[in-house]
XYZ file of C-alpha atoms in Angstrom:
605
model
C 23.653 -22.046 -66.252
C 26.089 -24.298 -64.398
C 27.818 -27.171 -66.135
C 27.708 -30.778 -64.965
C 30.982 -32.296 -63.779
C 30.920 -36.008 -62.994
C 31.917 -36.611 -59.337
C 34.596 -39.104 -60.336
C 36.589 -38.822 -57.100
C 33.603 -39.724 -54.958
C 32.480 -42.489 -57.309
C 35.940 -44.096 -57.239
C 36.274 -43.672 -53.467
C 32.907 -45.289 -52.743
C 33.491 -48.235 -55.056
C 37.083 -48.955 -54.092
C 37.203 -47.981 -50.415
C 33.654 -48.475 -49.133
C 31.742 -50.943 -51.312
C 34.768 -53.117 -52.088
C 35.423 -53.379 -55.810
C 38.200 -55.979 -55.234
C 35.505 -58.385 -53.950
C 33.734 -58.143 -57.290
C 36.861 -59.193 -59.165
C 36.651 -62.560 -57.402
C 33.314 -63.327 -59.082
C 33.044 -65.380 -62.291
C 33.110 -63.163 -65.361
C 34.520 -60.189 -63.426
C 38.190 -61.113 -63.392
C 39.092 -58.353 -65.857
C 37.319 -55.578 -63.942
C 40.549 -53.852 -62.939
C 40.919 -50.401 -61.430
C 42.380 -49.143 -64.705
C 39.423 -50.451 -66.717
C 36.878 -49.013 -64.295
C 38.625 -45.626 -64.187
C 38.710 -45.498 -67.994
C 35.008 -46.349 -68.261
C 34.010 -43.721 -65.717
C 36.232 -41.069 -67.277
C 34.673 -41.597 -70.705
C 31.160 -41.758 -69.245
C 31.810 -38.461 -67.459
C 32.961 -36.835 -70.690
C 29.997 -38.153 -72.666
C 27.569 -37.014 -69.981
C 29.014 -33.514 -69.564
C 29.847 -32.831 -73.216
C 26.996 -34.530 -75.116
C 24.010 -34.929 -72.786
C 24.229 -32.042 -70.308
C 24.057 -29.279 -72.971
C 20.723 -30.738 -74.151
C 19.100 -30.810 -70.726
C 17.802 -27.243 -70.687
C 16.861 -27.038 -74.364
C 15.133 -30.407 -74.157
C 13.057 -29.200 -71.228
C 12.017 -26.086 -73.117
C 11.215 -27.798 -76.430
C 9.788 -31.051 -75.102
C 8.731 -34.175 -76.968
C 5.976 -33.667 -79.537
C 3.445 -35.725 -81.497
C 2.176 -34.911 -84.972
C 0.103 -37.185 -87.237
C 0.728 -40.056 -84.868
C 4.508 -39.716 -84.964
C 6.497 -38.747 -81.869
C 9.643 -36.645 -82.147
C 12.113 -35.854 -79.393
C 13.790 -32.443 -78.937
C 16.547 -31.232 -81.221
C 19.822 -33.051 -80.647
C 18.390 -35.997 -78.702
C 18.385 -38.485 -81.572
C 21.982 -37.632 -82.470
C 22.944 -37.973 -78.803
C 21.263 -41.385 -78.662
C 23.304 -42.685 -81.578
C 26.489 -41.332 -80.046
C 25.478 -43.255 -76.932
C 25.039 -46.411 -79.010
C 28.256 -45.912 -80.995
C 30.149 -45.474 -77.730
C 29.076 -48.964 -76.650
C 27.126 -47.746 -73.628
C 23.916 -49.642 -74.469
C 25.497 -53.052 -73.887
C 27.560 -52.273 -70.809
C 25.894 -54.786 -68.473
C 23.872 -56.709 -71.078
C 24.436 -60.457 -71.624
C 27.578 -61.360 -73.546
C 25.590 -64.052 -75.378
C 23.666 -61.351 -77.237
C 26.504 -58.921 -77.858
C 26.700 -57.174 -74.476
C 29.806 -56.572 -72.381
C 28.458 -58.374 -69.322
C 30.007 -55.952 -66.829
C 28.841 -56.102 -63.199
C 26.169 -53.819 -61.792
C 28.675 -51.931 -59.641
C 30.367 -50.712 -62.820
C 27.206 -49.966 -64.806
C 25.449 -48.175 -61.936
C 27.803 -45.155 -61.714
C 27.600 -44.766 -65.494
C 23.821 -44.679 -65.251
C 24.076 -42.102 -62.464
C 26.167 -39.804 -64.639
C 23.745 -40.098 -67.553
C 20.861 -39.188 -65.246
C 22.651 -36.207 -63.744
C 23.459 -34.858 -67.179
C 20.030 -35.437 -68.669
C 17.414 -37.370 -66.737
C 14.853 -37.317 -69.562
C 17.354 -38.902 -71.961
C 18.441 -41.583 -69.500
C 14.931 -43.019 -69.130
C 15.036 -44.658 -72.564
C 18.170 -46.768 -71.923
C 16.907 -47.558 -68.409
C 13.722 -49.178 -69.693
C 15.477 -50.942 -72.540
C 17.876 -52.550 -70.081
C 14.957 -53.696 -67.914
C 13.260 -55.239 -70.944
C 16.492 -57.020 -71.887
C 16.766 -58.501 -68.381
C 13.146 -59.697 -68.371
C 13.462 -61.329 -71.795
C 16.844 -62.864 -70.999
C 15.467 -64.508 -67.861
C 12.034 -65.631 -69.051
C 11.578 -65.599 -72.845
C 11.902 -68.656 -75.047
C 15.234 -69.007 -76.841
C 13.776 -68.217 -80.259
C 12.389 -64.909 -78.999
C 15.686 -64.045 -77.361
C 17.622 -64.846 -80.512
C 15.234 -62.786 -82.620
C 15.020 -59.645 -80.505
C 17.821 -59.354 -77.950
C 20.839 -58.775 -80.216
C 19.319 -55.613 -81.694
C 18.106 -54.427 -78.284
C 21.517 -54.975 -76.693
C 23.166 -53.163 -79.603
C 20.813 -50.205 -79.096
C 19.388 -50.614 -82.587
C 15.961 -51.216 -81.015
C 14.682 -49.893 -77.667
C 12.294 -51.424 -75.142
C 9.395 -50.369 -72.952
C 7.148 -51.812 -70.283
C 3.367 -51.436 -70.600
C 1.719 -52.047 -67.243
C -1.135 -49.829 -66.236
C -4.359 -48.593 -67.820
C -6.743 -45.683 -67.149
C -8.939 -47.642 -64.720
C -6.099 -49.534 -63.022
C -3.488 -47.078 -61.716
C -1.246 -49.036 -59.367
C -3.773 -51.893 -59.010
C -2.715 -54.178 -61.851
C -5.410 -56.677 -60.903
C -7.729 -54.357 -62.874
C -5.826 -54.698 -66.174
C -8.284 -55.279 -69.080
C -6.015 -55.498 -72.155
C -6.914 -58.743 -73.960
C -4.838 -61.382 -75.699
C -6.517 -63.790 -78.136
C -4.560 -66.752 -79.561
C -4.083 -66.686 -83.323
C -3.207 -70.367 -83.626
C 0.444 -70.118 -84.605
C 1.738 -69.393 -81.114
C 1.166 -65.645 -81.392
C -1.698 -63.613 -79.923
C -3.694 -60.566 -80.965
C -3.437 -57.862 -78.328
C -6.172 -55.229 -77.897
C -6.400 -52.493 -75.276
C -5.027 -49.209 -74.023
C -1.960 -48.550 -71.889
C -1.032 -45.257 -70.232
C 2.111 -43.628 -68.798
C 4.395 -45.493 -71.211
C 7.803 -43.846 -71.095
C 9.350 -43.677 -74.568
C 6.365 -45.661 -75.893
C 7.126 -44.008 -79.208
C 10.017 -41.856 -80.413
C 12.221 -41.145 -83.407
C 15.460 -42.692 -82.145
C 15.201 -46.190 -83.589
C 13.463 -48.122 -86.357
C 11.757 -50.493 -83.936
C 10.484 -50.445 -80.339
C 9.907 -53.657 -78.397
C 6.986 -53.363 -75.992
C 6.514 -55.737 -73.065
C 2.766 -55.717 -72.438
C 0.641 -57.118 -69.620
C -2.636 -58.604 -70.907
C -5.248 -61.252 -70.118
C -5.877 -64.331 -72.188
C -9.585 -65.102 -72.524
C -10.725 -67.315 -69.652
C -7.790 -66.415 -67.401
C -8.359 -66.193 -63.628
C -9.420 -62.865 -62.157
C -6.882 -60.608 -60.484
C -3.118 -60.678 -60.833
C -3.074 -64.480 -61.233
C -4.605 -64.116 -64.681
C -2.092 -61.677 -66.160
C 0.299 -62.747 -68.918
C 3.288 -61.004 -70.480
C 3.651 -60.445 -74.223
C 6.364 -59.094 -76.482
C 4.750 -56.718 -78.975
C 7.063 -55.066 -81.526
C 6.187 -51.723 -83.096
C 7.300 -53.221 -86.421
C 6.957 -56.941 -87.059
C 10.180 -58.876 -87.564
C 10.488 -61.454 -90.324
C 11.992 -64.903 -89.854
C 15.280 -63.731 -91.344
C 15.484 -60.821 -88.881
C 14.484 -58.136 -91.376
C 11.707 -55.693 -90.589
C 8.252 -56.400 -91.947
C 4.904 -54.642 -91.703
C 3.936 -52.084 -89.094
C 2.183 -53.768 -86.165
C -1.250 -52.630 -84.972
C 0.164 -50.503 -82.168
C 0.408 -46.724 -82.017
C 0.827 -43.760 -79.716
C -2.478 -41.896 -79.418
C -1.111 -38.956 -77.448
C 1.687 -37.842 -75.123
C 1.158 -36.405 -71.674
C 1.769 -32.762 -70.721
C 3.821 -33.149 -67.564
C 5.279 -31.178 -64.669
C 8.817 -32.177 -65.646
C 10.996 -34.481 -67.787
C 9.470 -32.751 -70.809
C 11.963 -34.240 -73.267
C 10.850 -37.778 -72.390
C 7.657 -38.775 -74.260
C 5.116 -40.301 -71.879
C 2.680 -42.041 -74.192
C -0.876 -43.324 -74.299
C -0.528 -46.525 -76.326
C -3.313 -48.149 -78.332
C -3.174 -51.830 -79.266
C -5.457 -53.240 -81.958
C -7.365 -50.058 -82.723
C -6.925 -50.174 -86.519
C -6.564 -53.790 -87.666
C -8.153 -55.956 -85.003
C -5.146 -56.592 -82.823
C -1.420 -56.156 -82.469
C 0.626 -59.326 -82.906
C 2.299 -60.313 -79.655
C 4.345 -63.276 -78.495
C 3.996 -64.778 -75.002
C 6.984 -64.386 -72.699
C 7.254 -67.472 -70.532
C 4.120 -69.253 -69.330
C 0.607 -67.857 -69.636
C -0.789 -66.301 -66.414
C 2.669 -65.694 -64.917
C 3.163 -62.287 -66.519
C 3.288 -60.153 -63.396
C 5.908 -62.448 -61.894
C 8.057 -62.032 -65.012
C 7.471 -58.308 -65.219
C 8.770 -57.913 -61.677
C 12.256 -58.586 -63.072
C 11.909 -55.450 -65.176
C 10.148 -53.531 -62.409
C 12.887 -54.283 -59.862
C 15.573 -53.217 -62.320
C 13.603 -50.049 -62.970
C 13.092 -49.400 -59.250
C 16.807 -49.574 -58.602
C 17.363 -47.291 -61.593
C 14.731 -44.838 -60.419
C 16.269 -44.745 -56.949
C 19.513 -43.855 -58.689
C 17.687 -40.957 -60.352
C 17.303 -39.471 -56.889
C 21.102 -39.468 -56.608
C 21.552 -38.122 -60.140
C 19.206 -35.194 -59.730
C 20.547 -34.446 -56.228
C 24.109 -34.246 -57.525
C 23.119 -31.971 -60.406
C 21.019 -29.676 -58.193
C 23.841 -29.496 -55.642
C 26.414 -28.513 -58.248
C 24.037 -25.878 -59.629
C 23.277 -24.407 -56.193
C 26.969 -24.410 -55.225
C 27.874 -22.224 -58.214
C 25.081 -19.810 -57.348
C 26.071 -19.651 -53.664
C 29.651 -18.795 -54.587
C 28.632 -16.036 -56.988
C 25.552 -14.467 -55.371
C 26.643 -11.543 -53.158
C 24.119 -10.596 -50.500
C 24.068 -9.865 -46.771
C 26.618 -9.069 -44.072
C 28.664 -11.966 -42.671
C 28.029 -13.233 -39.141
C 31.106 -15.480 -39.068
C 34.757 -14.879 -40.024
C 35.387 -14.711 -43.781
C 38.603 -14.987 -45.854
C 40.898 -11.986 -45.846
C 40.492 -11.781 -49.613
C 36.990 -10.386 -49.024
C 38.395 -7.474 -47.026
C 37.861 -6.486 -43.434
C 34.236 -6.080 -42.337
C 32.751 -6.395 -45.849
C 29.267 -4.955 -46.217
C 28.140 -8.001 -48.199
C 29.596 -11.380 -49.073
C 28.788 -14.368 -51.311
C 25.921 -16.206 -49.655
C 28.018 -19.351 -49.257
C 29.489 -17.677 -46.150
C 26.107 -17.539 -44.382
C 25.668 -20.458 -41.926
C 22.152 -21.356 -43.076
C 23.243 -21.545 -46.703
C 26.152 -23.744 -45.649
C 23.652 -25.958 -43.816
C 21.482 -26.293 -46.908
C 24.433 -27.026 -49.177
C 25.774 -29.623 -46.755
C 22.329 -31.224 -46.521
C 22.213 -31.513 -50.308
C 25.698 -32.975 -50.437
C 25.156 -35.379 -47.548
C 21.973 -36.831 -49.054
C 23.588 -37.214 -52.483
C 26.689 -38.950 -51.135
C 24.808 -41.201 -48.712
C 22.281 -42.345 -51.311
C 25.027 -42.865 -53.890
C 26.994 -45.131 -51.559
C 23.863 -46.970 -50.437
C 22.828 -47.747 -54.028
C 26.345 -48.781 -55.058
C 26.427 -51.148 -52.076
C 23.053 -52.580 -53.144
C 24.428 -53.043 -56.677
C 27.305 -55.035 -55.193
C 24.833 -57.237 -53.318
C 23.025 -57.801 -56.618
C 26.270 -58.869 -58.276
C 26.974 -61.304 -55.439
C 23.435 -62.684 -55.654
C 23.746 -63.261 -59.395
C 27.352 -64.367 -59.761
C 28.621 -65.931 -56.537
C 29.389 -69.651 -56.680
C 28.496 -70.083 -53.004
C 24.771 -70.785 -52.587
C 24.555 -69.329 -49.081
C 26.186 -66.100 -50.273
C 23.786 -65.943 -53.206
C 20.710 -66.434 -51.015
C 21.728 -63.934 -48.347
C 22.652 -61.230 -50.833
C 19.423 -61.763 -52.773
C 17.554 -61.285 -49.494
C 19.497 -58.037 -48.945
C 18.661 -56.865 -52.473
C 14.974 -57.643 -51.949
C 15.045 -55.668 -48.696
C 16.999 -52.732 -50.091
C 15.207 -52.119 -53.404
C 12.109 -50.482 -51.854
C 14.374 -48.575 -49.456
C 16.702 -47.153 -52.069
C 13.853 -46.453 -54.478
C 11.696 -44.694 -51.897
C 14.322 -42.970 -49.763
C 16.589 -41.779 -52.556
C 13.736 -40.296 -54.577
C 12.266 -38.555 -51.527
C 15.753 -37.232 -50.803
C 15.965 -36.017 -54.389
C 12.808 -33.986 -53.937
C 14.142 -32.440 -50.740
C 17.555 -31.717 -52.246
C 16.176 -30.076 -55.397
C 13.791 -28.037 -53.249
C 16.752 -26.817 -51.209
C 18.447 -25.918 -54.487
C 15.551 -23.620 -55.312
C 15.655 -22.207 -51.769
C 19.350 -21.360 -52.009
C 18.610 -19.352 -55.153
C 15.979 -17.393 -53.223
C 13.419 -15.630 -55.391
C 15.557 -16.296 -58.439
C 15.099 -20.015 -57.854
C 11.416 -19.637 -58.641
C 12.308 -18.125 -61.998
C 12.808 -20.679 -64.769
C 15.769 -18.874 -66.319
C 18.138 -19.787 -63.468
C 17.578 -23.523 -64.114
C 17.075 -24.569 -60.478
C 13.353 -25.085 -60.980
C 13.851 -27.715 -63.688
C 15.658 -30.049 -61.303
C 12.822 -29.659 -58.792
C 10.207 -30.377 -61.464
C 12.131 -33.298 -62.931
C 12.719 -34.892 -59.532
C 9.052 -35.025 -58.551
C 8.060 -37.976 -60.735
C 10.746 -40.297 -59.366
C 8.903 -40.818 -56.078
C 5.763 -41.743 -58.023
C 6.550 -44.019 -60.936
C 7.528 -47.670 -60.573
C 5.429 -47.598 -57.411
C 4.888 -44.595 -55.161
C 6.744 -44.216 -51.879
C 3.685 -45.607 -50.096
C 3.644 -48.684 -52.318
C 7.370 -49.231 -51.762
C 6.833 -48.834 -48.020
C 3.973 -51.334 -47.892
C 6.098 -53.807 -49.839
C 8.939 -53.230 -47.370
C 6.941 -53.729 -44.174
C 4.874 -56.540 -45.679
C 6.792 -58.888 -47.941
C 10.279 -57.840 -46.847
C 9.926 -57.488 -43.049
C 6.542 -58.581 -41.709
C 6.233 -61.936 -43.441
C 9.741 -63.085 -42.553
C 9.693 -61.723 -39.022
C 12.302 -59.089 -39.778
C 15.023 -61.714 -40.263
C 16.968 -59.980 -43.055
C 16.568 -56.498 -41.612
C 17.799 -57.650 -38.208
C 20.770 -59.393 -39.847
C 21.643 -56.131 -41.590
C 21.320 -54.229 -38.319
C 23.720 -56.713 -36.717
C 26.222 -55.987 -39.485
C 25.788 -52.251 -38.953
C 26.468 -52.674 -35.241
C 29.941 -53.938 -36.119
C 30.622 -50.618 -37.847
C 29.334 -48.770 -34.797
C 31.679 -50.779 -32.571
C 34.629 -49.778 -34.763
C 33.629 -46.132 -34.478
C 33.190 -46.316 -30.711
C 36.669 -47.768 -30.207
C 38.316 -45.075 -32.324
C 40.373 -42.264 -30.819
C 39.253 -39.926 -33.628
C 36.787 -37.288 -32.350
C 34.690 -37.276 -35.501
C 34.444 -41.049 -35.677
C 33.434 -41.270 -32.027
C 30.698 -38.661 -32.548
C 29.393 -40.498 -35.608
C 29.426 -43.773 -33.674
C 27.404 -42.311 -30.810
C 24.618 -41.155 -33.121
C 24.734 -44.319 -35.212
C 24.298 -46.411 -32.069
C 21.134 -44.525 -31.130
C 19.695 -44.766 -34.633
C 20.387 -48.510 -34.776
C 18.446 -48.945 -31.541
C 15.538 -47.121 -33.178
C 15.799 -49.221 -36.344
C 15.858 -52.451 -34.350
C 12.973 -51.396 -32.116
C 10.783 -50.487 -35.095
C 11.714 -53.671 -36.978
C 10.855 -55.897 -34.008
C 7.579 -54.027 -33.518
C 6.612 -54.606 -37.164
C 7.581 -58.290 -36.972
C 5.438 -58.692 -33.846
C 2.455 -56.617 -35.021
C 2.159 -57.493 -38.718
C 0.126 -60.714 -38.446
C -2.292 -59.318 -35.874
C -2.748 -55.754 -37.116
C -1.490 -55.128 -40.626
C -3.347 -51.800 -40.728
C -1.307 -50.473 -37.811
C 1.908 -51.476 -39.562
C 0.840 -49.888 -42.855
C -0.037 -46.655 -41.054
C 3.642 -46.182 -40.275
C 5.057 -47.880 -43.367
C 6.473 -44.749 -44.996
C 8.010 -43.723 -41.677
C 9.687 -47.142 -41.525
C 11.024 -46.788 -45.068
C 12.413 -43.356 -44.213
C 13.858 -44.708 -40.954
C 15.549 -47.562 -42.813
C 16.928 -45.217 -45.481
C 18.162 -42.750 -42.896
C 19.975 -45.406 -40.877
C 21.381 -47.187 -43.931
C 22.594 -43.833 -45.238
C 24.178 -43.033 -41.894
C 25.815 -46.447 -41.752
C 27.320 -46.235 -45.232
C 28.556 -42.698 -44.524
C 30.111 -43.988 -41.298
C 31.938 -46.637 -43.316
C 33.063 -43.872 -45.662
C 34.393 -41.893 -42.703
C 36.327 -44.904 -41.415
C 37.886 -45.466 -44.848
C 38.762 -41.774 -45.175
C 40.332 -41.664 -41.694
C 42.409 -44.755 -42.499
C 43.746 -43.219 -45.714
C 44.511 -39.952 -43.965
C 46.429 -41.804 -41.270
C 48.493 -43.532 -43.958
C 49.115 -40.285 -45.813
C 47.452 -41.732 -48.902
C 44.890 -40.225 -51.250
C 43.654 -36.668 -51.793
C 43.850 -35.011 -48.370
C 41.280 -32.282 -49.086
C 38.800 -34.775 -50.515
C 39.193 -37.145 -47.576
C 38.773 -34.374 -45.007
C 35.643 -33.228 -46.822
C 34.316 -36.786 -46.772
C 34.886 -36.970 -43.018
C 33.056 -33.690 -42.544
C 30.120 -34.758 -44.723
C 29.774 -38.010 -42.794
C 29.850 -36.072 -39.508
C 27.216 -33.675 -40.859
C 24.945 -36.591 -41.819
C 25.318 -38.005 -38.308
C 24.670 -34.628 -36.652
C 21.817 -33.350 -38.824
C 20.084 -36.286 -40.552
C 20.564 -39.433 -38.452
C 18.682 -37.916 -35.470
C 15.481 -38.087 -37.537
C 15.551 -41.839 -36.848
C 14.197 -41.319 -33.350
C 11.163 -39.401 -34.591
C 10.415 -41.963 -37.283
C 10.611 -44.775 -34.725
C 8.210 -43.057 -32.326
C 5.729 -42.400 -35.145
C 5.862 -46.057 -36.220
C 5.447 -47.599 -32.796
C 3.041 -45.104 -31.241
C 1.387 -43.266 -34.114
C -0.898 -45.818 -35.742
C -3.959 -45.114 -33.610
C -4.295 -41.481 -34.695
C -4.110 -42.547 -38.351
C -6.598 -45.399 -38.081
C -9.023 -43.322 -36.000
C -9.465 -40.832 -38.835
C -12.818 -41.098 -40.593
C -13.974 -39.702 -43.898
C -15.953 -37.002 -42.098
C -12.747 -35.493 -40.726
C -11.575 -34.726 -44.245
């Protein structure tokens, strides 16, 4: 089994040279985010991830979460790891200072979250959802609720969940049936069933704070009649002490393809005592609006899981490729292998190199793309200039479905390549490659499938605004292409040539969607996933091009790690040569492929 090593060089390079960490230091509350502080945080996060979490990844997968007599237990070592996580201060990294958090910007917290996910994706899901719950409560709950619940959640003493869907609803939350009946003292009794609740119950903490979507009697039909309630596992007294057990329980946990160590729960509200006590968050009937705060945070976090699992699968496959000896070489090999060796490590075979470079290129492109989105989020939240805030919020809204959908689809492809590099041994559980493939598969499904993300992208984010934000982003990307085209560096020129073509495709598809959406939404939706993949491909190519420019500049100055910078240049060139050309095919499918989709009838299936 390979070990996980945090990619600290690439993380630092992307933040400091590509995303622009110095810009973040200009924002209110970020003045102390120095290079030394950031390096120290990442170094400690890397150690915690590799030394505490990574060793539990395999054993956690094998043991899995379990339920007995209504109590859920996580695999051996997970609870201890959670409290080491809490004691290390990681739970409050980006949480509000008002409630005991450190208030660090997203660009600092995001790489830490990536490392946690690479080391142990099943473990990382619990903190991810707790953070989303904290954000939703901080933005929309009444002050008394925030004062009562947030300090313990920020401290990691209590965890949080989100309870959205139900057996009959799936992704259509308009069909939610869970009921909320007013008690008369401001609280409500909640009754109903929720499914697919990640860490809905566990043995980490003494209390779990559930955010639950439910309908108050007489509410409007559909999503306009959904409210949001805070429902604690254990009731909290006025003085902050724990009281009686609430009428909420886990009925069962799901048997899943992957992430076995993460309990995915069926939650029952009000089955034993007539209703679980819940407290309204914000105004009645605006619950889905409030929950979108948590959902967007989760979507960005899930997109990051695609990076995490890609990095881990790449490292695992790289070790195997260096050690597995098989096949005669068809290209020159190092003299240390002897002259005309009968067999060599498979890393010397061109197709294996191609697969490894594909894994690496996707991981690095998606990492940089998500870090850049995190920076936009920081600017949207913290900038004192209203125009900057509005524009960056528009970019965040555009990018969240892209990074969620594209990065998770990339994760599936990368982990599949990891299995392929192992050959037949990759299909055997003992080598460990299969776990990354299994674990990656859920990321493209939960928090909205790739299709749902794509429809959101072409509808709310492009179609309804006439492509304004997407076209503005394309214009910004064209500036990068111009820099590449004017360079005398062969690699940069080659990257620029391909980036130019892909930007033409991106612009053509965006303008087609803006023109077609109002008249034929079905035609747009038929190519929605292709558009999401086109956008992700071009954004990934653009951010890798920026990485190449930064690397070339440092090399010209004789600064930085020469081997690392040359490798970064090569990876960016590989992305441009092997991945960016897919943009043309996506564009053609979007613009010309709708008719063959819409013509299909049930009889054909």
